């Protein structure tokens, strides 16, 4: 018997149709190591049987009229168009009148006219992984033979634009490009990117933060400098996920980014073999919730283990976080980055804490103003009039 999802709480799971397979070998990729979880699988591909089982369970569990399928990698385009055609057919079979949307993340190097026509015809939203100018991107995002990838990604973006496919940029901020926030931001603006997501890379090897990870000081300077450029001319024109999420928290509504949400557990992932994990950043044996062949998605994602995982974000906050005036704005950020001691010696402070605090302190007056505009039914973009008077 399957568990029924709580009313008004959409069940959300990312799919890995090609597992950890990828045609690139980015130095900072946290997901390549996941191949070690399934060493016997030479081609970790989601089967047609599991695709149908997931689609059926996923749609039957939903209580909302709009359902989102998210395709993630590895590299999603290592599966052929025929795979996604089967996926769409299954979605139609089990939709029962619901509106279904699809978003797909790709490194963009394998895009063709045929792919882009398929995405346009079927209204896919495409997330493109690109880290800015060529000098930034090619430093860490290399092909499997060590060659650069930027030109291939840019060709893919141009094809998406040619065919009118909706897309957004998904960038990694690392120890190199973090020192060039204006060049980073202006690049995306110049290529016509309207929706920009960027994520700070924080990875450890043998307990030591890697040299490509962004430092807390870099992260704070990066956010503040980029924000100052954006807020003067691009509010309401270019949507920067971190800034939108910050304003959402200021206004007391749910942000569109899990790292700045109050609770975890909203972004589970299913591997190619049906294993379900609590979060894409916690694909480790201790966070495996079960397998879709033995348990239903709803029983796993609304079960006690996942609820405990979700509560962990708030329950494990150290004293410094609990006393912070900006706790409402970051909620301790992502638990994977909470591995340092706070000023009281309590473990669990976010590695990037000082950077986030610098940013929130910097933008607080503007956020207060934009919240007041929202409360009055006016546009937050009015902040630009204030900024351009200075």
Short mmCIF file of C-alpha atoms in Angstrom, two decimals:
data_model
loop_
_atom_site.label_atom_id
_atom_site.label_comp_id
_atom_site.label_asym_id
_atom_site.label_seq_id
_atom_site.Cartn_x
_atom_site.Cartn_y
_atom_site.Cartn_z
CA UNK A 1 0.00 0.00 0.00
CA UNK A 2 1.39 3.40 -0.93
CA UNK A 3 1.45 6.33 1.43
CA UNK A 4 -0.54 9.38 0.33
CA UNK A 5 1.40 12.63 0.08
CA UNK A 6 0.24 15.38 2.47
CA UNK A 7 -2.19 17.77 0.82
CA UNK A 8 -0.49 20.79 -0.72
CA UNK A 9 2.99 19.31 -0.41
CA UNK A 10 4.29 18.40 -3.89
CA UNK A 11 6.63 15.45 -4.00
CA UNK A 12 9.87 16.41 -5.75
CA UNK A 13 12.56 14.02 -6.99
CA UNK A 14 15.40 14.54 -9.45
CA UNK A 15 16.09 11.76 -11.94
CA UNK A 16 19.54 10.60 -13.06
CA UNK A 17 18.83 8.95 -16.44
CA UNK A 18 22.53 8.34 -17.14
CA UNK A 19 23.73 8.00 -13.56
CA UNK A 20 27.19 9.51 -13.14
CA UNK A 21 28.13 9.10 -16.82
CA UNK A 22 29.47 12.32 -18.32
CA UNK A 23 31.47 13.38 -21.38
CA UNK A 24 33.30 15.99 -19.29
CA UNK A 25 35.56 15.58 -16.29
CA UNK A 26 35.21 18.79 -14.30
CA UNK A 27 37.79 18.93 -11.56
CA UNK A 28 35.33 20.08 -8.89
CA UNK A 29 32.43 17.77 -9.82
CA UNK A 30 31.09 16.21 -6.62
CA UNK A 31 29.07 13.67 -8.56
CA UNK A 32 31.78 11.79 -10.45
CA UNK A 33 32.73 9.97 -7.25
CA UNK A 34 29.21 8.51 -7.07
CA UNK A 35 30.31 5.95 -9.66
CA UNK A 36 32.06 4.23 -6.77
CA UNK A 37 28.65 3.44 -5.25
CA UNK A 38 27.92 1.12 -8.17
CA UNK A 39 31.32 -0.16 -9.33
CA UNK A 40 29.89 -3.18 -11.17
CA UNK A 41 27.75 -1.03 -13.46
CA UNK A 42 29.65 -0.10 -16.59
CA UNK A 43 26.64 1.64 -18.16
CA UNK A 44 24.44 2.99 -15.36
CA UNK A 45 21.35 3.78 -17.44
CA UNK A 46 17.80 4.15 -16.20
CA UNK A 47 15.79 1.29 -17.72
CA UNK A 48 12.46 1.68 -19.49
CA UNK A 49 10.86 -0.43 -16.76
CA UNK A 50 12.11 1.84 -13.96
CA UNK A 51 11.26 4.95 -15.97
CA UNK A 52 7.65 3.82 -16.17
CA UNK A 53 7.51 2.79 -12.51
CA UNK A 54 8.89 6.13 -11.41
CA UNK A 55 6.56 8.10 -13.68
CA UNK A 56 3.51 6.21 -12.46
CA UNK A 57 4.39 6.57 -8.76
CA UNK A 58 5.53 10.16 -9.08
CA UNK A 59 2.32 11.29 -10.74
CA UNK A 60 -0.02 9.20 -8.61
CA UNK A 61 1.54 10.67 -5.46
CA UNK A 62 1.05 14.31 -6.44
CA UNK A 63 -1.67 16.42 -4.84
CA UNK A 64 -0.96 19.56 -6.85
CA UNK A 65 -2.23 20.31 -10.39
CA UNK A 66 1.24 21.14 -11.75
CA UNK A 67 4.05 18.57 -11.71
CA UNK A 68 7.73 19.12 -12.49
CA UNK A 69 10.08 16.44 -13.82
CA UNK A 70 13.75 17.31 -13.35
CA UNK A 71 16.41 15.49 -15.38
CA UNK A 72 19.90 15.72 -13.96
CA UNK A 73 23.34 14.22 -14.47
CA UNK A 74 25.98 13.08 -15.04
CA UNK A 75 25.22 14.29 -18.52
CA UNK A 76 21.58 13.95 -19.44
CA UNK A 77 22.16 14.14 -23.21
CA UNK A 78 24.07 10.86 -23.17
CA UNK A 79 20.58 9.37 -23.46
CA UNK A 80 19.05 9.71 -26.94
CA UNK A 81 16.01 11.78 -27.85
CA UNK A 82 14.03 8.54 -28.08
CA UNK A 83 14.49 8.06 -24.31
CA UNK A 84 12.87 11.42 -23.57
CA UNK A 85 10.14 10.75 -26.12
CA UNK A 86 9.27 7.61 -24.13
CA UNK A 87 9.35 9.68 -20.94
CA UNK A 88 6.88 12.19 -22.38
CA UNK A 89 4.58 9.43 -23.56
CA UNK A 90 4.57 7.93 -20.06
CA UNK A 91 3.87 11.34 -18.55
CA UNK A 92 0.83 11.72 -20.78
CA UNK A 93 -0.34 8.20 -19.92
CA UNK A 94 -0.29 8.79 -16.15
CA UNK A 95 -0.96 12.56 -16.01
CA UNK A 96 -4.68 12.32 -15.16
CA UNK A 97 -5.26 15.91 -16.23
CA UNK A 98 -2.26 17.45 -14.46
CA UNK A 99 -0.02 20.00 -16.15
CA UNK A 100 3.45 18.55 -16.56
CA UNK A 101 6.65 20.54 -17.01
CA UNK A 102 10.15 19.30 -17.68
CA UNK A 103 13.48 20.87 -16.88
CA UNK A 104 16.80 19.36 -17.86
CA UNK A 105 20.33 20.23 -16.84
CA UNK A 106 23.15 19.72 -19.33
CA UNK A 107 26.69 20.89 -19.92
CA UNK A 108 25.49 21.93 -23.38
CA UNK A 109 28.32 20.41 -25.39
CA UNK A 110 26.13 17.77 -27.07
CA UNK A 111 23.29 20.07 -28.13
CA UNK A 112 22.25 19.94 -31.80
CA UNK A 113 19.50 21.47 -33.91
CA UNK A 114 17.52 18.25 -33.46
CA UNK A 115 17.80 18.38 -29.65
CA UNK A 116 16.81 22.05 -29.57
CA UNK A 117 13.77 21.50 -31.78
CA UNK A 118 12.68 18.68 -29.49
CA UNK A 119 13.07 20.88 -26.42
CA UNK A 120 11.19 23.78 -28.03
CA UNK A 121 8.32 21.61 -29.23
CA UNK A 122 7.95 20.05 -25.80
CA UNK A 123 8.51 23.22 -23.75
CA UNK A 124 11.54 22.02 -21.80
CA UNK A 125 13.43 24.47 -19.59
CA UNK A 126 17.15 23.88 -20.07
CA UNK A 127 19.78 24.62 -17.44
CA UNK A 128 23.23 25.12 -18.95
CA UNK A 129 26.34 24.64 -16.82
CA UNK A 130 28.79 27.39 -17.70
CA UNK A 131 31.17 29.25 -15.40
CA UNK A 132 31.49 32.53 -17.27
CA UNK A 133 34.16 33.76 -19.67
CA UNK A 134 36.36 31.17 -21.36
CA UNK A 135 39.29 31.87 -19.06
CA UNK A 136 37.09 31.05 -16.05
CA UNK A 137 35.14 28.16 -17.53
CA UNK A 138 38.00 26.20 -19.06
CA UNK A 139 40.11 26.30 -15.92
CA UNK A 140 38.13 23.47 -14.31
CA UNK A 141 35.47 22.35 -16.81
CA UNK A 142 37.51 20.13 -19.11
CA UNK A 143 36.70 17.24 -21.42
CA UNK A 144 37.61 13.69 -20.46
CA UNK A 145 40.84 13.99 -22.47
CA UNK A 146 41.71 17.26 -20.74
CA UNK A 147 40.65 19.62 -23.52
CA UNK A 148 38.65 22.85 -23.11
CA UNK A 149 34.85 22.83 -23.34
CA UNK A 150 33.81 26.50 -23.42
CA UNK A 151 33.44 26.83 -27.21
CA UNK A 152 31.23 23.75 -27.35
CA UNK A 153 29.04 25.08 -24.53
CA UNK A 154 28.71 28.46 -26.24
CA UNK A 155 27.75 26.75 -29.47
CA UNK A 156 25.04 24.92 -27.52
CA UNK A 157 23.71 28.17 -26.02
CA UNK A 158 23.58 29.76 -29.46
CA UNK A 159 21.56 26.78 -30.74
CA UNK A 160 19.10 27.14 -27.85
CA UNK A 161 18.68 30.83 -28.65
CA UNK A 162 18.33 30.10 -32.37
CA UNK A 163 15.45 27.70 -31.72
CA UNK A 164 13.78 29.81 -29.04
CA UNK A 165 14.33 27.33 -26.19
CA UNK A 166 13.93 28.75 -22.69
CA UNK A 167 17.20 28.36 -20.77
CA UNK A 168 19.04 29.55 -17.71
CA UNK A 169 22.68 29.55 -16.71
CA UNK A 170 23.94 27.46 -13.82
CA UNK A 171 27.43 28.55 -12.81
CA UNK A 172 29.89 27.39 -10.19
CA UNK A 173 31.78 30.04 -8.22
CA UNK A 174 35.25 28.78 -7.39
CA UNK A 175 38.52 30.15 -6.05
CA UNK A 176 39.42 31.53 -9.48
CA UNK A 177 36.36 33.25 -10.92
CA UNK A 178 35.27 34.48 -7.47
CA UNK A 179 37.90 37.21 -7.74
CA UNK A 180 36.25 38.59 -10.89
CA UNK A 181 32.56 39.16 -10.07
CA UNK A 182 31.99 42.01 -12.52
CA UNK A 183 33.53 40.17 -15.47
CA UNK A 184 31.54 37.08 -14.45
CA UNK A 185 28.21 38.91 -14.27
CA UNK A 186 28.68 41.08 -17.34
CA UNK A 187 29.48 38.01 -19.43
CA UNK A 188 26.09 36.48 -18.66
CA UNK A 189 24.32 39.77 -19.26
CA UNK A 190 26.10 40.20 -22.59
CA UNK A 191 25.07 36.77 -23.90
CA UNK A 192 21.41 37.45 -23.14
CA UNK A 193 21.08 35.33 -20.02
CA UNK A 194 17.93 36.37 -18.17
CA UNK A 195 18.00 33.75 -15.39
CA UNK A 196 21.26 33.21 -13.54
CA UNK A 197 21.98 30.67 -10.84
CA UNK A 198 25.40 30.41 -9.27
CA UNK A 199 26.59 28.08 -6.55
CA UNK A 200 29.70 28.37 -4.37
CA UNK A 201 31.88 25.29 -4.64
CA UNK A 202 33.00 23.95 -1.28
CA UNK A 203 34.56 20.50 -1.41
CA UNK A 204 36.88 18.66 0.94
CA UNK A 205 39.41 15.91 0.36
CA UNK A 206 40.59 13.99 3.41
CA UNK A 207 38.95 16.64 5.59
CA UNK A 208 40.81 19.54 3.97
CA UNK A 209 39.07 22.19 1.85
CA UNK A 210 40.27 21.92 -1.75
CA UNK A 211 42.25 24.64 -3.49
CA UNK A 212 39.46 25.21 -6.02
CA UNK A 213 36.87 25.89 -3.31
CA UNK A 214 35.77 29.48 -2.83
CA UNK A 215 36.87 31.02 0.47
CA UNK A 216 34.39 32.74 2.83
CA UNK A 217 36.06 36.09 2.19
CA UNK A 218 35.91 35.63 -1.58
CA UNK A 219 32.26 34.63 -1.40
CA UNK A 220 31.30 37.73 0.56
CA UNK A 221 33.15 40.08 -1.78
CA UNK A 222 31.76 38.28 -4.84
CA UNK A 223 28.15 38.56 -3.69
CA UNK A 224 28.42 42.20 -2.64
CA UNK A 225 30.20 43.37 -5.80
CA UNK A 226 27.90 41.48 -8.15
CA UNK A 227 24.83 42.69 -6.26
CA UNK A 228 25.94 46.33 -6.53
CA UNK A 229 26.15 45.97 -10.31
CA UNK A 230 22.81 44.18 -10.61
CA UNK A 231 20.78 46.44 -8.30
CA UNK A 232 21.53 49.61 -10.26
CA UNK A 233 20.17 48.50 -13.62
CA UNK A 234 18.94 44.92 -13.85
CA UNK A 235 16.31 44.35 -11.14
CA UNK A 236 13.28 42.81 -12.84
CA UNK A 237 15.26 42.24 -16.05
CA UNK A 238 17.85 39.69 -14.96
CA UNK A 239 16.79 37.26 -12.25
CA UNK A 240 19.64 36.18 -9.99
CA UNK A 241 18.50 33.24 -7.89
CA UNK A 242 20.50 34.13 -4.78
CA UNK A 243 19.16 37.68 -4.72
CA UNK A 244 15.59 36.56 -5.39
CA UNK A 245 15.82 33.99 -2.59
CA UNK A 246 17.23 36.59 -0.21
CA UNK A 247 14.32 38.94 -0.90
CA UNK A 248 11.88 36.05 -0.47
CA UNK A 249 13.27 35.32 3.00
CA UNK A 250 13.14 39.02 3.82
CA UNK A 251 9.49 39.05 2.80
CA UNK A 252 8.71 35.92 4.78
CA UNK A 253 7.89 33.66 1.85
CA UNK A 254 9.55 30.42 0.75
CA UNK A 255 12.74 31.03 -1.24
CA UNK A 256 13.31 29.28 -4.54
CA UNK A 257 16.55 27.69 -3.43
CA UNK A 258 16.90 24.84 -0.95
CA UNK A 259 20.19 26.03 0.56
CA UNK A 260 18.50 29.16 1.96
CA UNK A 261 15.32 27.38 3.06
CA UNK A 262 14.46 26.69 6.67
CA UNK A 263 14.20 22.93 6.15
CA UNK A 264 15.93 20.30 4.05
CA UNK A 265 14.44 17.26 2.39
CA UNK A 266 12.67 18.93 -0.54
CA UNK A 267 15.05 17.78 -3.30
CA UNK A 268 15.49 14.03 -3.25
CA UNK A 269 17.16 12.12 -6.05
CA UNK A 270 16.59 8.75 -7.68
CA UNK A 271 19.53 6.90 -9.16
CA UNK A 272 19.44 4.85 -12.35
CA UNK A 273 18.81 1.60 -10.41
CA UNK A 274 15.86 2.95 -8.41
CA UNK A 275 17.77 3.85 -5.23
CA UNK A 276 16.35 7.00 -3.64
CA UNK A 277 18.51 9.34 -1.57
CA UNK A 278 17.55 12.19 0.74
CA UNK A 279 19.33 14.87 -1.31
CA UNK A 280 21.53 15.24 -4.37
CA UNK A 281 24.42 16.37 -2.15
CA UNK A 282 23.95 13.42 0.21
CA UNK A 283 24.13 10.46 -2.16
CA UNK A 284 25.87 8.29 0.41
CA UNK A 285 24.81 4.90 1.84
CA UNK A 286 23.72 6.38 5.18
CA UNK A 287 21.23 8.68 3.38
CA UNK A 288 19.71 6.02 1.14
CA UNK A 289 15.97 5.93 1.78
CA UNK A 290 15.28 2.73 -0.12
CA UNK A 291 14.55 1.52 -3.63
CA UNK A 292 11.46 2.27 -5.69
CA UNK A 293 11.08 -1.43 -6.46
CA UNK A 294 10.50 -2.21 -2.78
CA UNK A 295 9.05 1.03 -1.34
CA UNK A 296 6.83 3.74 -2.74
CA UNK A 297 8.20 7.20 -3.35
CA UNK A 298 5.74 8.76 -0.92
CA UNK A 299 6.55 6.31 1.86
CA UNK A 300 10.24 7.11 1.46
CA UNK A 301 9.97 10.88 1.05
CA UNK A 302 7.38 11.40 3.77
CA UNK A 303 8.74 8.72 6.06
CA UNK A 304 10.48 9.31 9.38
CA UNK A 305 14.01 9.07 7.98
CA UNK A 306 13.42 11.86 5.49
CA UNK A 307 11.58 13.97 8.07
CA UNK A 308 14.53 13.54 10.41
CA UNK A 309 16.88 14.58 7.62
CA UNK A 310 14.77 17.67 6.97
CA UNK A 311 14.67 18.69 10.62
CA UNK A 312 18.43 18.22 10.96
CA UNK A 313 19.08 21.54 9.20
CA UNK A 314 17.34 23.54 11.90
CA UNK A 315 18.01 21.26 14.85
CA UNK A 316 21.78 21.16 14.37
CA UNK A 317 22.34 24.92 14.25
CA UNK A 318 25.17 26.03 16.56
CA UNK A 319 24.73 28.84 19.06
CA UNK A 320 26.27 31.49 16.81
CA UNK A 321 23.63 30.77 14.16
CA UNK A 322 20.79 30.75 16.65
CA UNK A 323 21.83 34.19 17.89
CA UNK A 324 22.45 35.69 14.43
CA UNK A 325 20.23 38.54 13.27
CA UNK A 326 20.30 37.08 9.75
CA UNK A 327 19.30 33.53 10.64
CA UNK A 328 15.98 34.12 8.85
CA UNK A 329 17.89 34.90 5.66
CA UNK A 330 20.18 31.89 5.42
CA UNK A 331 19.01 29.27 7.96
CA UNK A 332 22.59 28.05 8.22
CA UNK A 333 22.77 27.46 4.45
CA UNK A 334 23.46 23.95 3.10
CA UNK A 335 24.29 21.31 5.76
CA UNK A 336 27.06 19.91 3.56
CA UNK A 337 29.01 23.13 4.22
CA UNK A 338 28.51 23.14 8.00
CA UNK A 339 31.78 21.70 9.24
CA UNK A 340 33.51 24.50 11.18
CA UNK A 341 33.35 25.62 14.82
CA UNK A 342 31.56 28.81 15.81
CA UNK A 343 32.90 31.46 18.18
CA UNK A 344 31.61 29.46 21.14
CA UNK A 345 33.41 26.32 20.02
CA UNK A 346 30.24 24.57 18.85
CA UNK A 347 30.64 22.43 15.75
CA UNK A 348 28.35 22.93 12.73
CA UNK A 349 28.93 26.52 11.63
CA UNK A 350 28.75 26.99 7.88
CA UNK A 351 32.16 27.33 6.25
CA UNK A 352 30.85 30.33 4.25
CA UNK A 353 29.23 32.05 7.24
CA UNK A 354 31.38 35.20 7.26
CA UNK A 355 30.79 35.69 3.53
CA UNK A 356 27.03 35.37 3.86
CA UNK A 357 26.98 37.67 6.89
CA UNK A 358 28.92 40.31 4.95
CA UNK A 359 26.41 40.06 2.09
CA UNK A 360 23.28 40.21 4.25
CA UNK A 361 24.63 43.19 6.17
CA UNK A 362 25.48 44.91 2.89
CA UNK A 363 22.04 44.42 1.30
CA UNK A 364 19.85 44.80 4.39
CA UNK A 365 18.74 48.42 3.69
CA UNK A 366 17.87 47.55 0.09
CA UNK A 367 16.01 44.43 1.12
CA UNK A 368 14.02 46.42 3.65
CA UNK A 369 13.08 48.87 0.90
CA UNK A 370 12.13 46.16 -1.62
CA UNK A 371 10.06 44.32 0.98
CA UNK A 372 8.19 47.55 1.72
CA UNK A 373 7.53 47.99 -2.00
CA UNK A 374 6.15 44.46 -2.22
CA UNK A 375 3.97 45.02 0.83
CA UNK A 376 2.57 48.15 -0.80
CA UNK A 377 1.86 46.35 -4.08
CA UNK A 378 4.66 48.10 -5.91
CA UNK A 379 7.60 46.69 -7.88
CA UNK A 380 10.88 45.91 -6.08
CA UNK A 381 12.59 47.25 -9.20
CA UNK A 382 11.86 50.74 -7.83
CA UNK A 383 15.07 50.26 -5.85
CA UNK A 384 16.93 51.26 -9.03
CA UNK A 385 15.50 54.78 -8.85
CA UNK A 386 16.97 55.14 -5.36
CA UNK A 387 20.32 53.68 -6.35
CA UNK A 388 20.72 55.84 -9.42
CA UNK A 389 20.11 59.03 -7.44
CA UNK A 390 23.17 58.32 -5.31
#
